PDB file of C-alpha atoms in Angstrom:
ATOM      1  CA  UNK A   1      56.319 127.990   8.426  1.00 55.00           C
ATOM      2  CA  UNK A   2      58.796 130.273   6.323  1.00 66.00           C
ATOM      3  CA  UNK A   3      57.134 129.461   2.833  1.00 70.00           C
ATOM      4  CA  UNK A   4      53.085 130.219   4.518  1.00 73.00           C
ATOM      5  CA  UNK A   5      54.603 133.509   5.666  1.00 73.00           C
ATOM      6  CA  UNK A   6      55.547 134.327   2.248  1.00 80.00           C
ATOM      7  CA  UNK A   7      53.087 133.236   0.561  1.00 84.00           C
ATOM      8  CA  UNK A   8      50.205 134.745   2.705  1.00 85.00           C
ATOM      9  CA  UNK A   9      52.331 138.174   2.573  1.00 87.00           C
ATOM     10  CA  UNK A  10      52.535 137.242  -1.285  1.00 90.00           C
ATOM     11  CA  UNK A  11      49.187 137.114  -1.776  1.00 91.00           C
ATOM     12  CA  UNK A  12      48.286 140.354   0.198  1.00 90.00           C
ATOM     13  CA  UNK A  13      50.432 142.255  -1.546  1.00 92.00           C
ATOM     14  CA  UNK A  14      48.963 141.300  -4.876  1.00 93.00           C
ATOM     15  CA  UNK A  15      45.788 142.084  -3.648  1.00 93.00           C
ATOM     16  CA  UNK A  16      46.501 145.635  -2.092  1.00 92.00           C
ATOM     17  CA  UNK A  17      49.251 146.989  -4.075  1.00 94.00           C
ATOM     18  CA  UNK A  18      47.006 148.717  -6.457  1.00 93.00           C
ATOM     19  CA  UNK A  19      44.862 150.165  -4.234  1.00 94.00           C
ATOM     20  CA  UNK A  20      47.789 151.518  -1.954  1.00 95.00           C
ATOM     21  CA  UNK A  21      49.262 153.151  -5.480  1.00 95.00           C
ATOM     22  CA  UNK A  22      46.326 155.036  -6.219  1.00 93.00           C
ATOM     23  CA  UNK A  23      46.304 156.180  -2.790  1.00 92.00           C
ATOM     24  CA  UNK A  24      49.817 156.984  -3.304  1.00 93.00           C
ATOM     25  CA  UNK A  25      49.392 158.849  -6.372  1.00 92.00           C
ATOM     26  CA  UNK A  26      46.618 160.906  -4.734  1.00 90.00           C
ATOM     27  CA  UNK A  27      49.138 162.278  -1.931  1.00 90.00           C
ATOM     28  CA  UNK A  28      52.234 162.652  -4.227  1.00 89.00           C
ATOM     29  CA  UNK A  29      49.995 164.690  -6.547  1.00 85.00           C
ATOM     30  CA  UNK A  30      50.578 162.208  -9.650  1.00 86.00           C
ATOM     31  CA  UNK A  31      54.529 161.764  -8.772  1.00 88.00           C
ATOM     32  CA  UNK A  32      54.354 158.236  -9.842  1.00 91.00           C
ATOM     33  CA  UNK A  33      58.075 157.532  -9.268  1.00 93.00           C
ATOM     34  CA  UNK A  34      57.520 158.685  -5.542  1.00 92.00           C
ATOM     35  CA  UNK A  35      54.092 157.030  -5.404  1.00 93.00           C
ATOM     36  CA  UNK A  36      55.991 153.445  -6.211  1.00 95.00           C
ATOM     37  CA  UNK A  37      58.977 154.676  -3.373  1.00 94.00           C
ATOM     38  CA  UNK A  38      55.909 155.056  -1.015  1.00 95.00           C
ATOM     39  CA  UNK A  39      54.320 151.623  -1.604  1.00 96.00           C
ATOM     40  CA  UNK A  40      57.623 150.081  -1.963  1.00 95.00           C
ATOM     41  CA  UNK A  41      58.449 151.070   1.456  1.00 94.00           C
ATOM     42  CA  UNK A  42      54.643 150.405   2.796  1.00 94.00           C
ATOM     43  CA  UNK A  43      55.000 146.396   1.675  1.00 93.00           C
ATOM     44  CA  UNK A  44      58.955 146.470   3.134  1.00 92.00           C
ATOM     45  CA  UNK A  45      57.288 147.288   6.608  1.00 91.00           C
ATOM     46  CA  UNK A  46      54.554 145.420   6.123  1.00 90.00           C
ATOM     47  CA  UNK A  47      56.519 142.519   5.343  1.00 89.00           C
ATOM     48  CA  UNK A  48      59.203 142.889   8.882  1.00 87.00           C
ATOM     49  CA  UNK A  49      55.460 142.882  11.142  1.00 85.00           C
ATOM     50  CA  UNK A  50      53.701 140.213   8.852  1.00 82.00           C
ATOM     51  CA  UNK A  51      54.295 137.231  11.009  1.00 73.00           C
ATOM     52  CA  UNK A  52      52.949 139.127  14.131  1.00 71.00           C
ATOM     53  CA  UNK A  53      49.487 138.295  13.951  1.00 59.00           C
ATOM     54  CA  UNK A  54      48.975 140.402  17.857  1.00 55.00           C
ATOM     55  CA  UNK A  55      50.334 143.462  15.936  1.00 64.00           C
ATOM     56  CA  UNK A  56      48.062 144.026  12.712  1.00 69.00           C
ATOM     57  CA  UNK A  57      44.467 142.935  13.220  1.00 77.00           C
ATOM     58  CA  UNK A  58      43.577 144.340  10.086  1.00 84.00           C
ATOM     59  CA  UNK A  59      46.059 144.153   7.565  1.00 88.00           C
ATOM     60  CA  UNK A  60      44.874 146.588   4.710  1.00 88.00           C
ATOM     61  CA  UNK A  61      43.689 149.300   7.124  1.00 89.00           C
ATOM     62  CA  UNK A  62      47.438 148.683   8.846  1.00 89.00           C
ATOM     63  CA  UNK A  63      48.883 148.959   5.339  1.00 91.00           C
ATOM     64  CA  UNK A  64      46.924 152.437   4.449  1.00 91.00           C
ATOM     65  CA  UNK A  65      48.477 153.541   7.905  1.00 90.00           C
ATOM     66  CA  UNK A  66      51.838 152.745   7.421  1.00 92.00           C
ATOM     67  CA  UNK A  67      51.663 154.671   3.628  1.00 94.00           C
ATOM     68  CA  UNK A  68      50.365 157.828   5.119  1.00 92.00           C
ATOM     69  CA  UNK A  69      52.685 157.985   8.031  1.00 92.00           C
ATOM     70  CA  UNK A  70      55.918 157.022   5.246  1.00 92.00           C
ATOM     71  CA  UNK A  71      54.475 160.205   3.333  1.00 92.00           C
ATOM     72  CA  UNK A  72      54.108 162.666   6.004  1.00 89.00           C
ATOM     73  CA  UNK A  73      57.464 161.703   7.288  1.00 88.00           C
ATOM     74  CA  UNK A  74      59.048 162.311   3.755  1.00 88.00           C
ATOM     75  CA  UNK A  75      57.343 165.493   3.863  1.00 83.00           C
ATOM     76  CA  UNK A  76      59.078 166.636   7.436  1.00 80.00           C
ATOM     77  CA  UNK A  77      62.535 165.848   5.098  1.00 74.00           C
ATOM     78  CA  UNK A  78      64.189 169.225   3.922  1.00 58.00           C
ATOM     79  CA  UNK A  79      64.818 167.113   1.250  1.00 59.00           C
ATOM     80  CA  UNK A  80      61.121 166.408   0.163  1.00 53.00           C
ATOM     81  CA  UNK A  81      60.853 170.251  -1.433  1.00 58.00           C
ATOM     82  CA  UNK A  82      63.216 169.136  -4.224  1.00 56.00           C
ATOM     83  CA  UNK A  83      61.586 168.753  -7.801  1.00 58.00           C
ATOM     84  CA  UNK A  84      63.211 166.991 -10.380  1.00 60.00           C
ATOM     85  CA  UNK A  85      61.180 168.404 -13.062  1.00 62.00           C
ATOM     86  CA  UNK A  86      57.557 169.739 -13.399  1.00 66.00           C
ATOM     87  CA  UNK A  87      56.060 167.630 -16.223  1.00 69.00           C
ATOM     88  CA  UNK A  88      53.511 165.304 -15.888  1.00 60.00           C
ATOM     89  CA  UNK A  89      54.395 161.772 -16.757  1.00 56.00           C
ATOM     90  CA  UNK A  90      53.252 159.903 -20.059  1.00 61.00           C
ATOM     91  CA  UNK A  91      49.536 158.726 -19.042  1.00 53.00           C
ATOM     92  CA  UNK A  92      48.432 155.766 -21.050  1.00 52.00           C
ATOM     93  CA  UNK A  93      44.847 155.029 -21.664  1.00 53.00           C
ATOM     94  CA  UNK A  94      43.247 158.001 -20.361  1.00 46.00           C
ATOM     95  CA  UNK A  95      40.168 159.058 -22.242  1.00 53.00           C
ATOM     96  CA  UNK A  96      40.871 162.676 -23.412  1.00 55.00           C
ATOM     97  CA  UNK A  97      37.898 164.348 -20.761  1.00 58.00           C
ATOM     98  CA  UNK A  98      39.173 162.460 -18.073  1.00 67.00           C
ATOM     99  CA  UNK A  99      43.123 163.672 -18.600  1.00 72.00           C
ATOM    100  CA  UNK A 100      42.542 166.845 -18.284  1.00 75.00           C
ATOM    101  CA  UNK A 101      40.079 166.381 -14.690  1.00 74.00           C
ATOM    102  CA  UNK A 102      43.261 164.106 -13.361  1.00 77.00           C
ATOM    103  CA  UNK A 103      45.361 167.095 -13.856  1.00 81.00           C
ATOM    104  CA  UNK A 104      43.339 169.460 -12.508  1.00 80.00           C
ATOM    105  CA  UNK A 105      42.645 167.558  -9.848  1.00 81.00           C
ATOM    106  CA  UNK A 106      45.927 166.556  -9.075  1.00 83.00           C
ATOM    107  CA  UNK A 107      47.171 170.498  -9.479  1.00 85.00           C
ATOM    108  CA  UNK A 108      44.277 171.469  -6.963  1.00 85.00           C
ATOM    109  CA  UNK A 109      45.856 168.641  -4.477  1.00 86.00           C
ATOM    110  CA  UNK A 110      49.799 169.684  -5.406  1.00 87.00           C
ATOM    111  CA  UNK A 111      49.096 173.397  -3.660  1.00 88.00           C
ATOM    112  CA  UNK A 112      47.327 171.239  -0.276  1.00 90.00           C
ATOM    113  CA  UNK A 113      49.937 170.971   2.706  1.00 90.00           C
ATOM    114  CA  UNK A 114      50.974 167.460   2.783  1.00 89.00           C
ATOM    115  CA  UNK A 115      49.103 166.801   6.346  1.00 90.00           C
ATOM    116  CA  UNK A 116      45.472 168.348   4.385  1.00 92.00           C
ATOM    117  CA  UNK A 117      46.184 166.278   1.657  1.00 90.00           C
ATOM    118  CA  UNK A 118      46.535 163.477   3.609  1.00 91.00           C
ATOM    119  CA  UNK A 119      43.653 163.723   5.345  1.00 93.00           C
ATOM    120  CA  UNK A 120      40.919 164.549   1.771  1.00 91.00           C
ATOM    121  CA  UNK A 121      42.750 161.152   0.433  1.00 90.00           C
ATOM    122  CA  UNK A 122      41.963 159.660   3.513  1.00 90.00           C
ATOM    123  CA  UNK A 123      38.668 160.965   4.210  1.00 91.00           C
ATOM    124  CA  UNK A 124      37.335 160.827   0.729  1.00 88.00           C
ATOM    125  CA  UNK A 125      39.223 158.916  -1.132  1.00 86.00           C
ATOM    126  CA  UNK A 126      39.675 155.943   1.335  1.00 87.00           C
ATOM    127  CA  UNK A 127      36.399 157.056   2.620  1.00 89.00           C
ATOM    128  CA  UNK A 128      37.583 156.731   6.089  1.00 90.00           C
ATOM    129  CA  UNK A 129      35.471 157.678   9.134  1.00 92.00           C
ATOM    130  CA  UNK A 130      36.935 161.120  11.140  1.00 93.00           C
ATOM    131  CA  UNK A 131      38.191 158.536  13.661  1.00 92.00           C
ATOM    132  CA  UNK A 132      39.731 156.085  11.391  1.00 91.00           C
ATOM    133  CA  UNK A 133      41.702 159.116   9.621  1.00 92.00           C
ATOM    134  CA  UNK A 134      42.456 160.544  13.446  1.00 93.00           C
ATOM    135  CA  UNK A 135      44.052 157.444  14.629  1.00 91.00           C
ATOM    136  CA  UNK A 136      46.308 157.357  11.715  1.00 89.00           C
ATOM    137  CA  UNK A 137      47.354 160.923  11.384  1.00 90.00           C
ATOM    138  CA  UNK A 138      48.236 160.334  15.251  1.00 91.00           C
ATOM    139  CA  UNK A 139      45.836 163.837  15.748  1.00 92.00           C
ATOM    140  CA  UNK A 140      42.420 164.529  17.195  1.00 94.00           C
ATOM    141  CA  UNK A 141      39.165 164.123  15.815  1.00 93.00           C
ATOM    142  CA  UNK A 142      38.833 167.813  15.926  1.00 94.00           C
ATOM    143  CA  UNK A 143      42.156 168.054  14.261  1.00 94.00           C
ATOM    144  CA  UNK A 144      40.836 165.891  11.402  1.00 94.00           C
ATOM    145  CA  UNK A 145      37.494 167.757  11.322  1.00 94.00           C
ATOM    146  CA  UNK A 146      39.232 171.406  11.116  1.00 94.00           C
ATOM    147  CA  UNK A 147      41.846 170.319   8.457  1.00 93.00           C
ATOM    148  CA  UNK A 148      39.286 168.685   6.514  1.00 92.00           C
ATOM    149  CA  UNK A 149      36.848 171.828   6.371  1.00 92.00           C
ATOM    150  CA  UNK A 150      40.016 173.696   5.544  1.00 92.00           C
ATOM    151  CA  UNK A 151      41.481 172.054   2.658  1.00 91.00           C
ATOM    152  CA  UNK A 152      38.257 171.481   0.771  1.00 90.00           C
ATOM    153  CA  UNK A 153      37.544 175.393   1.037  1.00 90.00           C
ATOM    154  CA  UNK A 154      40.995 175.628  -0.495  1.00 90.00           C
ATOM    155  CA  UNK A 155      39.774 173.006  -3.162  1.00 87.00           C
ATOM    156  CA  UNK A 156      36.867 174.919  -4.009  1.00 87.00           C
ATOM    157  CA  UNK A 157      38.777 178.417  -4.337  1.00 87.00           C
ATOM    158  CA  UNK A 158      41.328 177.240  -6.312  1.00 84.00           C
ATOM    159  CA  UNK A 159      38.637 175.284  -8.729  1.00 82.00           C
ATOM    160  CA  UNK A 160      36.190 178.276  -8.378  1.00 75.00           C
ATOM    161  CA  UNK A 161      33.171 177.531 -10.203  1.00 59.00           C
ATOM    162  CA  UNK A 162      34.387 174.473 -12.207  1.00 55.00           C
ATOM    163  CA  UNK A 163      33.863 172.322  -8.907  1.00 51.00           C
ATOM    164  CA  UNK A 164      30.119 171.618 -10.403  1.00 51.00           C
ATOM    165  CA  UNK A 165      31.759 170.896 -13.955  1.00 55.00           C
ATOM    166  CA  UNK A 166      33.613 168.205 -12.157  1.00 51.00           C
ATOM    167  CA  UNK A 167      31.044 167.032 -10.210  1.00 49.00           C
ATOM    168  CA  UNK A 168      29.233 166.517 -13.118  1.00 44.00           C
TER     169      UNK A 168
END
């Protein structure tokens, strides 16, 4: 019983751990090092609930939840505002157009509260539905709506007219 356990959790987490790191790059603005904390501590709590079939239905979607809600609660920390250092870390394999996007992009995200950010990675990133991004924010659908509207306005001032360049 023990061994299926592990090796069904096994096998989801080979299967999902990338995708939950990209997510968690997105909302740590490229902190990598915090990105890998996040995930970390996403598969830890996935791992405690795993055998409770009753409490996640849908694994993945309960795996995206428990990353966001980890984030935003590292965010409440006093703690959170502390920055070792402000360099980016060594990319490998980037082609040289796309680095510079990434960072951009990433820069545009750093200056989002964490809760906006949260909800653009969800939203458009994840491609999650206003309810889907609602119901793991713990907020309203107007909530999500309003924030949403919000940060991408912020995106688009602080991008100005390079948001087509991008696009492109």
């Amino acid at each position: 019983m023990r061994r299926s356990k592990e090796s069904g959790f096994r096998e989801f987490a080979e299967a999902r751990t990338g995708h939950l790191f990209r997510s968690a790059c997105l909302l740590t603005s490229g902190d990598t090092h915090f990105a890998e904390d996040l995930v970390q501590e996403t598969l830890g709590r996935m791992y405690v609930v795993w055998g409770r079939s009753s409490r996640v239905g849908n694994p993945a979607a309960y795996a995206q939840t428990v990353l966001i809600r980890a984030f935003l609660a590292h965010q409440r920390r006093r703690s959170a505002q502390e920055r070792p250092s402000d360099e980016l870390p060594e990319t490998q394999d980037i082609p040289p157009g796309d680095a510079s996007l990434r960072i951009t992009l990433l820069d545009a995200l750093r200056q989002l509260p964490p809760k906006d950010r949260a909800v653009i990675v969800l939203r458009y990133w994840e491609d999650r539905s206003v309810m889907e991004t609602a119901e793991i924010l713990n907020v309203s659908s107007a909530a999500v709506r309003t924030r949403s509207t919000r940060a991408l306005a912020r995106l688009r001032e602080q991008l100005g007219g390079s948001v087509a360049e991008f696009a492109a």
